[in-house]
Amino acid sequence: METGRGDRLHDFNVNAKSRQAASERVRIQVACFLHRELPVRLAHRAVELEAYELFSKSPSIMNVCNWYKTSFAQLRVCPAPTDLDKEAQFAKVIESIYERHAPTLITMAKGAHEIKTILDQGTDEFAEMHDIQQRLNDFYMSRIGIRMLIGQYLALRKPSNEPNMIGLVSDSASPYDIALNVIDDAAYMCTRTHGDAPEVTIHGRTDLHFPYVSSHISYMLLELLKNSMRATVEKHGTDKMPPIRIIIADGESNEDVVIKVSDEGGGIRRSNMNRIWSYLFTTADPAILDRMLNTDNKDSVRDFDVQSPLAGLGYGLPIARNYARYFGGELTIMSMEGYGTDSFIYLPRLGDRDSVIN
Ligand SMILES: Nc1ncnc2c1ncn2[C@@H]1O[C@H](COP(=O)(O)OP(=O)(O)OP(=O)(O)O)[C@@H](O)[C@H]1O
Ligand SMILES: [Mg+2]
């Protein structure tokens, strides 16, 4: 936020006249940082993907690895963006990198599925293979970092008429407003699959605003609501669905903002509680996964796309937890088998304490 505002330019004094110049200089400053930083991060990903024997056996994962190498090489031949022309050229390269890596999540999922097949493991067993699960987690966590840096730069370049936004960061994100949008998306996805969707009510601090990356809150809430809607419909059918409750909690002296999603969808078996955080663990029909992984149209299964199925990949929870942890928060789930599930998102107020930023 500070860099985006121009606070990190040594000799910069905010006044109306120099605003334009500042934003150009901010662009160059951020671009130069990315020009140095991104090749390092991309190279690390490529090396780690290749070095792990199980990953190297998966054609899809090696395909993703090649995207990292291509992007690395592309950045290394691009001149340092030290003036506006070079910065514009650099931005084009960054846009093409962002696009190239867009289907990473689904392609890596395909790769995980290939490994599961090579190892001849069932869903439960694969969920309990901690080494591979941990490596997938590290990979996706680092990906959030890279996408955040690139996304922030591209967003800063776009003229915005929203005064509260600094790139991707909102200095006054409203969980209530975000929830309203996400409820529509989740209801759309649920209705497409089941013909109807449960009602969602919002309680607590509906007036709360705090600095955060709004899109991250949307991603997390969408995954939780999709799960709650699916569970509710599967337990009750569509005739008499108990509403899902979202509760926004915050006290002035609280460390975190906490959002709870509470459903009466029958809960999760205790023996599955550890597995729900694993990649590819799902109780949905395996045919859905097969369809997703075998589709040639990668555009239809981008991250957090409302066109993807309501459930089926077994990626919702582990990815959502990575988003919560990215800025030092947490995502937890408490289930009461036979009754329902409470999911909690804990979000630190950015800037209030030293967040763990990867
Ligand atoms: N609110 C809930 N109520 C009941 N079961 C749940 C709930 N949330 C998650 N689960 C269980 O945890 C599993 C894993 O959830 P996760 O969101 O990671 O994957 P998924 O929903 O199966 O697929 P997707 O990747 O499309 O989200 C689900 O398949 C389901 O069995
Ligand atoms: Mg899910």
Short mmCIF file of C-alpha atoms and ligand atoms in Angstrom, two decimals:
data_model
loop_
_atom_site.label_atom_id
_atom_site.label_comp_id
_atom_site.label_asym_id
_atom_site.label_seq_id
_atom_site.Cartn_x
_atom_site.Cartn_y
_atom_site.Cartn_z
CA MET A 1 0.00 0.00 0.00
CA GLU A 2 2.79 2.40 0.89
CA THR A 3 4.63 1.80 -2.36
CA GLY A 4 1.42 2.09 -4.37
CA ARG A 5 0.67 5.42 -2.72
CA GLY A 6 4.14 6.73 -3.55
CA ASP A 7 5.29 6.85 0.09
CA ARG A 8 8.44 4.96 -0.80
CA LEU A 9 9.68 7.51 -3.30
CA HIS A 10 12.43 9.35 -1.40
CA ASP A 11 11.84 12.87 -2.57
CA PHE A 12 8.14 12.68 -3.20
CA ASN A 13 5.76 15.20 -1.76
CA VAL A 14 2.11 14.48 -2.38
CA ASN A 15 0.45 17.41 -4.03
CA ALA A 16 -2.08 17.57 -6.79
CA LYS A 17 0.40 18.71 -9.42
CA SER A 18 2.85 15.88 -9.01
CA ARG A 19 0.30 13.10 -8.63
CA GLN A 20 0.56 12.04 -12.26
CA ALA A 21 4.35 12.01 -12.15
CA ALA A 22 4.22 10.08 -8.92
CA SER A 23 2.07 7.33 -10.34
CA GLU A 24 4.43 7.00 -13.30
CA ARG A 25 7.37 6.82 -10.97
CA VAL A 26 5.54 4.35 -8.76
CA ARG A 27 4.99 2.16 -11.80
CA ILE A 28 8.66 2.23 -12.66
CA GLN A 29 9.60 1.57 -9.04
CA VAL A 30 7.31 -1.46 -8.75
CA ALA A 31 8.30 -2.74 -12.21
CA CYS A 32 12.02 -2.58 -11.35
CA PHE A 33 11.35 -4.49 -8.15
CA LEU A 34 9.46 -7.21 -10.07
CA HIS A 35 12.13 -7.35 -12.76
CA ARG A 36 14.62 -8.32 -10.05
CA GLU A 37 12.37 -10.36 -7.77
CA LEU A 38 10.23 -12.47 -10.12
CA PRO A 39 13.02 -14.40 -11.89
CA VAL A 40 14.28 -15.51 -8.47
CA ARG A 41 10.87 -16.77 -7.40
CA LEU A 42 10.09 -18.41 -10.74
CA ALA A 43 13.46 -20.18 -10.81
CA HIS A 44 12.91 -21.55 -7.30
CA ARG A 45 9.55 -22.99 -8.33
CA ALA A 46 10.99 -24.65 -11.44
CA VAL A 47 13.88 -26.16 -9.48
CA GLU A 48 11.61 -27.46 -6.72
CA LEU A 49 9.15 -29.02 -9.15
CA GLU A 50 11.93 -30.83 -10.98
CA ALA A 51 13.86 -31.89 -7.92
CA TYR A 52 11.02 -33.86 -6.32
CA GLU A 53 11.00 -37.28 -7.89
CA LEU A 54 7.25 -37.85 -7.71
CA PHE A 55 6.56 -34.50 -9.39
CA SER A 56 9.06 -35.25 -12.13
CA LYS A 57 7.05 -38.36 -13.03
CA SER A 58 3.94 -36.34 -13.82
CA PRO A 59 3.69 -34.95 -17.37
CA SER A 60 1.25 -32.24 -16.25
CA ILE A 61 3.52 -31.02 -13.46
CA MET A 62 6.49 -30.96 -15.83
CA ASN A 63 4.33 -28.93 -18.18
CA VAL A 64 3.74 -26.38 -15.40
CA CYS A 65 7.49 -26.47 -14.70
CA ASN A 66 8.14 -25.49 -18.31
CA TRP A 67 5.84 -22.48 -17.98
CA TYR A 68 8.04 -21.31 -15.09
CA LYS A 69 11.17 -21.75 -17.17
CA THR A 70 9.66 -19.93 -20.16
CA SER A 71 8.54 -17.03 -17.96
CA PHE A 72 11.93 -16.90 -16.28
CA ALA A 73 13.72 -16.71 -19.65
CA GLN A 74 11.27 -14.09 -20.91
CA LEU A 75 12.00 -11.84 -17.92
CA ARG A 76 15.74 -12.27 -18.18
CA VAL A 77 15.84 -10.98 -21.77
CA CYS A 78 13.51 -8.08 -21.01
CA PRO A 79 15.48 -4.86 -20.36
CA ALA A 80 15.19 -3.30 -16.89
CA PRO A 81 12.06 -1.06 -16.90
CA THR A 82 13.89 2.14 -16.02
CA ASP A 83 11.87 4.52 -18.19
CA LEU A 84 8.23 4.70 -19.26
CA ASP A 85 8.73 3.03 -22.65
CA LYS A 86 10.59 0.11 -21.17
CA GLU A 87 8.05 -0.11 -18.37
CA ALA A 88 5.23 -0.43 -20.91
CA GLN A 89 7.15 -3.18 -22.67
CA PHE A 90 7.79 -4.89 -19.35
CA ALA A 91 4.08 -4.71 -18.45
CA LYS A 92 3.24 -6.60 -21.66
CA VAL A 93 5.66 -9.35 -20.66
CA ILE A 94 4.10 -9.49 -17.19
CA GLU A 95 0.60 -9.72 -18.65
CA SER A 96 1.61 -12.61 -20.85
CA ILE A 97 3.17 -14.36 -17.85
CA TYR A 98 0.00 -13.87 -15.83
CA GLU A 99 -2.01 -15.44 -18.64
CA ARG A 100 0.40 -18.32 -19.22
CA HIS A 101 0.15 -19.40 -15.59
CA ALA A 102 -3.63 -18.93 -15.26
CA PRO A 103 -4.44 -22.67 -15.60
CA THR A 104 -1.74 -23.69 -13.10
CA LEU A 105 -4.10 -24.78 -10.34
CA ILE A 106 -6.07 -27.17 -12.51
CA THR A 107 -2.98 -28.46 -14.33
CA MET A 108 -1.22 -29.15 -11.03
CA ALA A 109 -4.38 -30.91 -9.85
CA LYS A 110 -4.22 -33.04 -12.94
CA GLY A 111 -0.59 -33.74 -12.06
CA ALA A 112 -1.51 -34.74 -8.51
CA HIS A 113 -4.09 -37.07 -9.99
CA GLU A 114 -1.46 -38.60 -12.29
CA ILE A 115 0.78 -39.25 -9.29
CA LYS A 116 -2.11 -40.75 -7.35
CA THR A 117 -2.69 -43.09 -10.29
CA ILE A 118 1.01 -44.00 -10.63
CA LEU A 119 1.11 -44.80 -6.90
CA ASP A 120 -2.19 -46.63 -7.19
CA GLN A 121 -3.61 -44.88 -4.11
CA GLY A 122 -7.22 -44.20 -3.14
CA THR A 123 -8.54 -40.77 -2.17
CA ASP A 124 -8.11 -41.35 1.58
CA GLU A 125 -4.59 -42.76 1.26
CA PHE A 126 -3.43 -39.96 -1.03
CA ALA A 127 -4.83 -37.42 1.44
CA GLU A 128 -2.62 -38.96 4.12
CA MET A 129 0.63 -38.80 2.12
CA HIS A 130 2.02 -35.88 4.06
CA ASP A 131 5.19 -35.29 2.08
CA ILE A 132 3.47 -34.74 -1.22
CA GLN A 133 0.63 -32.80 0.38
CA GLN A 134 3.15 -30.49 2.06
CA ARG A 135 4.98 -29.91 -1.21
CA LEU A 136 1.75 -29.07 -2.99
CA ASN A 137 0.95 -26.68 -0.17
CA ASP A 138 4.33 -24.93 -0.42
CA PHE A 139 3.91 -24.67 -4.15
CA TYR A 140 0.44 -23.10 -4.00
CA MET A 141 1.44 -20.77 -1.18
CA SER A 142 4.34 -19.44 -3.20
CA ARG A 143 2.05 -19.11 -6.20
CA ILE A 144 -0.26 -16.84 -4.20
CA GLY A 145 2.78 -14.66 -3.45
CA ILE A 146 3.79 -14.40 -7.10
CA ARG A 147 0.20 -13.76 -8.27
CA MET A 148 -0.19 -11.12 -5.55
CA LEU A 149 2.96 -9.25 -6.67
CA ILE A 150 2.02 -9.41 -10.35
CA GLY A 151 -1.65 -8.66 -9.70
CA GLN A 152 -0.75 -5.66 -7.54
CA TYR A 153 1.52 -4.21 -10.24
CA LEU A 154 -1.04 -4.71 -13.03
CA ALA A 155 -3.81 -3.25 -10.87
CA LEU A 156 -1.68 -0.19 -10.02
CA ARG A 157 -1.22 0.45 -13.74
CA LYS A 158 -4.95 0.49 -14.43
CA PRO A 159 -6.67 3.83 -13.92
CA SER A 160 -9.11 3.36 -11.07
CA ASN A 161 -11.92 5.58 -9.91
CA GLU A 162 -12.25 3.77 -6.63
CA PRO A 163 -10.48 5.99 -4.10
CA ASN A 164 -10.27 3.19 -1.53
CA MET A 165 -8.26 0.86 -3.74
CA ILE A 166 -4.48 0.88 -3.91
CA GLY A 167 -3.89 -1.74 -6.56
CA LEU A 168 -5.51 -4.91 -5.22
CA VAL A 169 -5.55 -3.66 -1.65
CA SER A 170 -8.62 -1.93 -0.33
CA ASP A 171 -8.02 0.35 2.63
CA SER A 172 -11.61 -0.24 3.70
CA ALA A 173 -12.74 -3.70 2.61
CA SER A 174 -16.26 -4.54 3.75
CA PRO A 175 -16.87 -8.22 4.54
CA TYR A 176 -20.60 -7.51 4.30
CA ASP A 177 -20.45 -6.10 0.76
CA ILE A 178 -18.07 -8.85 -0.32
CA ALA A 179 -20.36 -11.51 1.19
CA LEU A 180 -23.38 -10.17 -0.72
CA ASN A 181 -21.57 -10.71 -4.03
CA VAL A 182 -20.18 -14.09 -3.07
CA ILE A 183 -23.61 -15.34 -1.94
CA ASP A 184 -24.92 -14.64 -5.45
CA ASP A 185 -22.06 -16.56 -7.06
CA ALA A 186 -22.35 -19.55 -4.73
CA ALA A 187 -26.15 -19.61 -5.12
CA TYR A 188 -25.73 -19.55 -8.89
CA MET A 189 -23.36 -22.52 -8.75
CA CYS A 190 -25.56 -24.43 -6.32
CA THR A 191 -28.73 -23.80 -8.31
CA ARG A 192 -27.05 -24.96 -11.50
CA THR A 193 -26.25 -28.28 -9.85
CA HIS A 194 -29.22 -28.83 -7.56
CA GLY A 195 -32.00 -26.62 -8.92
CA ASP A 196 -32.10 -24.36 -5.85
CA ALA A 197 -29.85 -22.92 -3.14
CA PRO A 198 -30.25 -22.27 0.59
CA GLU A 199 -30.77 -18.76 1.86
CA VAL A 200 -27.77 -17.04 3.47
CA THR A 201 -28.19 -14.46 6.24
CA ILE A 202 -25.46 -12.05 7.44
CA HIS A 203 -25.12 -11.01 11.08
CA GLY A 204 -22.79 -9.09 13.38
CA ARG A 205 -20.63 -6.19 12.26
CA THR A 206 -22.22 -5.59 8.87
CA ASP A 207 -20.82 -2.03 9.02
CA LEU A 208 -17.20 -3.16 9.43
CA HIS A 209 -14.47 -1.85 7.08
CA PHE A 210 -10.80 -2.74 7.36
CA PRO A 211 -7.72 -2.82 5.12
CA TYR A 212 -7.40 -6.07 3.18
CA VAL A 213 -7.17 -7.59 -0.27
CA SER A 214 -10.88 -7.86 -1.04
CA SER A 215 -10.44 -10.55 -3.69
CA HIS A 216 -8.82 -12.85 -1.11
CA ILE A 217 -11.83 -12.50 1.20
CA SER A 218 -14.08 -13.33 -1.78
CA TYR A 219 -12.12 -16.48 -2.63
CA MET A 220 -12.24 -17.80 0.92
CA LEU A 221 -15.91 -17.03 1.44
CA LEU A 222 -16.83 -18.55 -1.91
CA GLU A 223 -15.17 -21.85 -1.04
CA LEU A 224 -16.84 -21.99 2.38
CA LEU A 225 -20.27 -21.08 1.02
CA LYS A 226 -20.05 -23.61 -1.80
CA ASN A 227 -19.25 -26.32 0.74
CA SER A 228 -22.03 -25.22 3.09
CA MET A 229 -24.60 -25.02 0.31
CA ARG A 230 -23.69 -28.43 -1.02
CA ALA A 231 -23.86 -29.99 2.47
CA THR A 232 -27.20 -28.31 3.21
CA VAL A 233 -28.80 -29.50 -0.03
CA GLU A 234 -27.39 -33.01 0.29
CA LYS A 235 -28.71 -33.36 3.83
CA HIS A 236 -32.10 -31.65 3.52
CA GLY A 237 -32.99 -31.72 -0.18
CA THR A 238 -34.20 -28.47 -1.71
CA ASP A 239 -37.64 -28.29 -0.11
CA LYS A 240 -36.75 -27.32 3.43
CA MET A 241 -33.24 -25.94 3.61
CA PRO A 242 -32.10 -24.38 6.90
CA PRO A 243 -30.40 -21.04 6.14
CA ILE A 244 -26.63 -20.64 6.25
CA ARG A 245 -25.45 -17.90 8.62
CA ILE A 246 -22.45 -15.63 8.09
CA ILE A 247 -21.33 -13.83 11.24
CA ILE A 248 -18.85 -10.96 11.10
CA ALA A 249 -17.16 -10.33 14.45
CA ASP A 250 -14.90 -7.52 15.46
CA GLY A 251 -14.17 -5.55 18.58
CA GLU A 252 -12.01 -2.44 18.52
CA SER A 253 -9.27 -4.17 20.48
CA ASN A 254 -9.45 -7.53 18.68
CA GLU A 255 -6.31 -8.74 17.00
CA ASP A 256 -8.22 -10.23 14.07
CA VAL A 257 -11.40 -9.79 12.13
CA VAL A 258 -13.25 -13.11 12.30
CA ILE A 259 -15.88 -14.32 9.86
CA LYS A 260 -17.89 -17.45 10.60
CA VAL A 261 -19.88 -19.47 8.10
CA SER A 262 -22.31 -21.72 9.88
CA ASP A 263 -24.44 -24.41 8.29
CA GLU A 264 -26.73 -27.26 9.30
CA GLY A 265 -25.53 -29.53 6.53
CA GLY A 266 -24.82 -32.57 8.71
CA GLY A 267 -21.17 -31.90 9.52
CA ILE A 268 -18.04 -33.90 8.69
CA ARG A 269 -17.02 -37.29 10.07
CA ARG A 270 -14.24 -36.98 12.62
CA SER A 271 -12.09 -39.48 10.75
CA ASN A 272 -12.21 -37.16 7.73
CA MET A 273 -11.31 -34.01 9.65
CA ASN A 274 -7.58 -34.26 8.88
CA ARG A 275 -8.17 -35.19 5.27
CA ILE A 276 -10.30 -32.18 4.36
CA TRP A 277 -7.12 -30.06 4.24
CA SER A 278 -5.53 -32.36 1.68
CA TYR A 279 -5.43 -31.73 -2.05
CA LEU A 280 -7.74 -34.03 -4.05
CA PHE A 281 -9.70 -35.08 -0.96
CA THR A 282 -13.37 -34.84 -1.79
CA THR A 283 -16.54 -36.75 -1.01
CA ALA A 284 -18.09 -35.57 -4.29
CA ASP A 285 -18.73 -37.96 -7.16
CA PRO A 286 -15.32 -38.90 -8.71
CA ALA A 287 -16.89 -38.52 -12.17
CA ILE A 288 -16.90 -34.74 -11.61
CA LEU A 289 -13.14 -34.76 -11.09
CA ASP A 290 -12.62 -36.90 -14.18
CA ARG A 291 -14.65 -34.47 -16.25
CA MET A 292 -12.73 -31.47 -14.91
CA LEU A 293 -9.34 -32.99 -15.51
CA ASN A 294 -10.13 -34.29 -18.94
CA THR A 295 -11.60 -31.16 -20.38
CA ASP A 296 -9.44 -29.55 -23.05
CA ASN A 297 -10.90 -26.15 -22.48
CA LYS A 298 -8.69 -24.98 -19.62
CA ASP A 299 -10.39 -21.59 -19.63
CA SER A 300 -13.53 -23.14 -18.21
CA VAL A 301 -11.79 -24.24 -15.05
CA ARG A 302 -9.81 -21.22 -13.91
CA ASP A 303 -9.35 -20.59 -10.21
CA PHE A 304 -12.56 -19.45 -8.52
CA ASP A 305 -14.56 -19.48 -11.72
CA VAL A 306 -18.32 -19.68 -11.21
CA GLN A 307 -18.45 -22.01 -14.21
CA SER A 308 -16.57 -24.76 -12.32
CA PRO A 309 -18.59 -27.40 -10.48
CA LEU A 310 -19.97 -26.74 -6.98
CA ALA A 311 -17.65 -29.40 -5.57
CA GLY A 312 -15.40 -32.07 -6.96
CA LEU A 313 -11.72 -31.15 -7.12
CA GLY A 314 -10.98 -31.38 -3.41
CA TYR A 315 -9.03 -28.11 -3.56
CA GLY A 316 -11.45 -25.62 -1.99
CA LEU A 317 -10.41 -25.87 1.64
CA PRO A 318 -6.62 -26.25 1.36
CA ILE A 319 -6.41 -23.35 -1.10
CA ALA A 320 -8.74 -21.15 0.96
CA ARG A 321 -6.60 -21.83 4.05
CA ASN A 322 -3.49 -20.76 2.14
CA TYR A 323 -5.16 -17.46 1.33
CA ALA A 324 -6.01 -16.97 5.02
CA ARG A 325 -2.46 -17.81 6.08
CA TYR A 326 -0.82 -15.68 3.42
CA PHE A 327 -1.18 -12.51 5.51
CA GLY A 328 -0.77 -14.34 8.81
CA GLY A 329 -4.42 -15.32 9.37
CA GLU A 330 -6.02 -18.75 9.70
CA LEU A 331 -8.97 -20.82 8.54
CA THR A 332 -10.39 -23.51 10.80
CA ILE A 333 -13.38 -25.83 10.79
CA MET A 334 -15.41 -27.25 13.65
CA SER A 335 -17.91 -29.91 12.80
CA MET A 336 -20.74 -31.50 14.71
CA GLU A 337 -21.39 -34.72 12.89
CA GLY A 338 -25.10 -35.22 12.27
CA TYR A 339 -25.86 -31.51 12.65
CA GLY A 340 -23.61 -29.03 10.86
CA THR A 341 -20.31 -27.25 10.36
CA ASP A 342 -18.85 -23.95 11.55
CA SER A 343 -15.98 -22.54 9.48
CA PHE A 344 -13.94 -19.61 10.76
CA ILE A 345 -11.79 -17.18 8.78
CA TYR A 346 -9.37 -15.17 10.94
CA LEU A 347 -7.93 -12.12 9.20
CA PRO A 348 -5.29 -9.85 10.71
CA ARG A 349 -5.75 -6.15 10.16
CA LEU A 350 -3.01 -5.49 7.63
CA GLY A 351 -0.38 -3.11 8.84
CA ASP A 352 -1.24 -3.59 12.52
CA ARG A 353 1.43 -6.14 13.19
CA ASP A 354 4.23 -7.96 11.42
CA SER A 355 2.40 -10.26 9.05
CA VAL A 356 4.08 -13.34 7.68
CA ILE A 357 4.45 -12.50 4.02
CA ASN A 358 5.98 -15.10 1.72
N1 LIG B 1 -19.61 -27.33 5.40
C1 LIG B 1 -19.36 -28.62 5.15
N2 LIG B 1 -20.24 -29.60 5.53
C2 LIG B 1 -20.00 -30.91 5.28
N3 LIG B 1 -18.86 -31.37 4.68
C3 LIG B 1 -17.94 -30.47 4.29
C4 LIG B 1 -18.13 -29.06 4.51
N4 LIG B 1 -17.04 -28.43 4.04
C5 LIG B 1 -16.22 -29.38 3.55
N5 LIG B 1 -16.75 -30.61 3.69
C6 LIG B 1 -16.12 -31.89 3.29
O1 LIG B 1 -14.76 -31.65 2.99
C7 LIG B 1 -14.45 -32.11 1.67
C8 LIG B 1 -13.36 -31.25 1.09
O2 LIG B 1 -13.82 -29.93 0.86
P1 LIG B 1 -13.13 -29.05 -0.29
O3 LIG B 1 -13.86 -27.76 -0.37
O4 LIG B 1 -11.67 -29.00 -0.04
O5 LIG B 1 -13.34 -29.91 -1.62
P2 LIG B 1 -14.69 -30.15 -2.43
O6 LIG B 1 -15.74 -29.22 -1.96
O7 LIG B 1 -15.01 -31.60 -2.36
O8 LIG B 1 -14.25 -29.78 -3.93
P3 LIG B 1 -13.84 -28.31 -4.46
O9 LIG B 1 -12.40 -28.36 -4.79
O10 LIG B 1 -14.69 -28.14 -5.67
O11 LIG B 1 -14.15 -27.33 -3.37
C9 LIG B 1 -15.77 -32.05 0.93
O12 LIG B 1 -15.80 -32.94 -0.17
C10 LIG B 1 -16.76 -32.46 2.03
O13 LIG B 1 -16.78 -33.85 2.19
MG MG B 2 -15.36 -27.18 -1.81
#
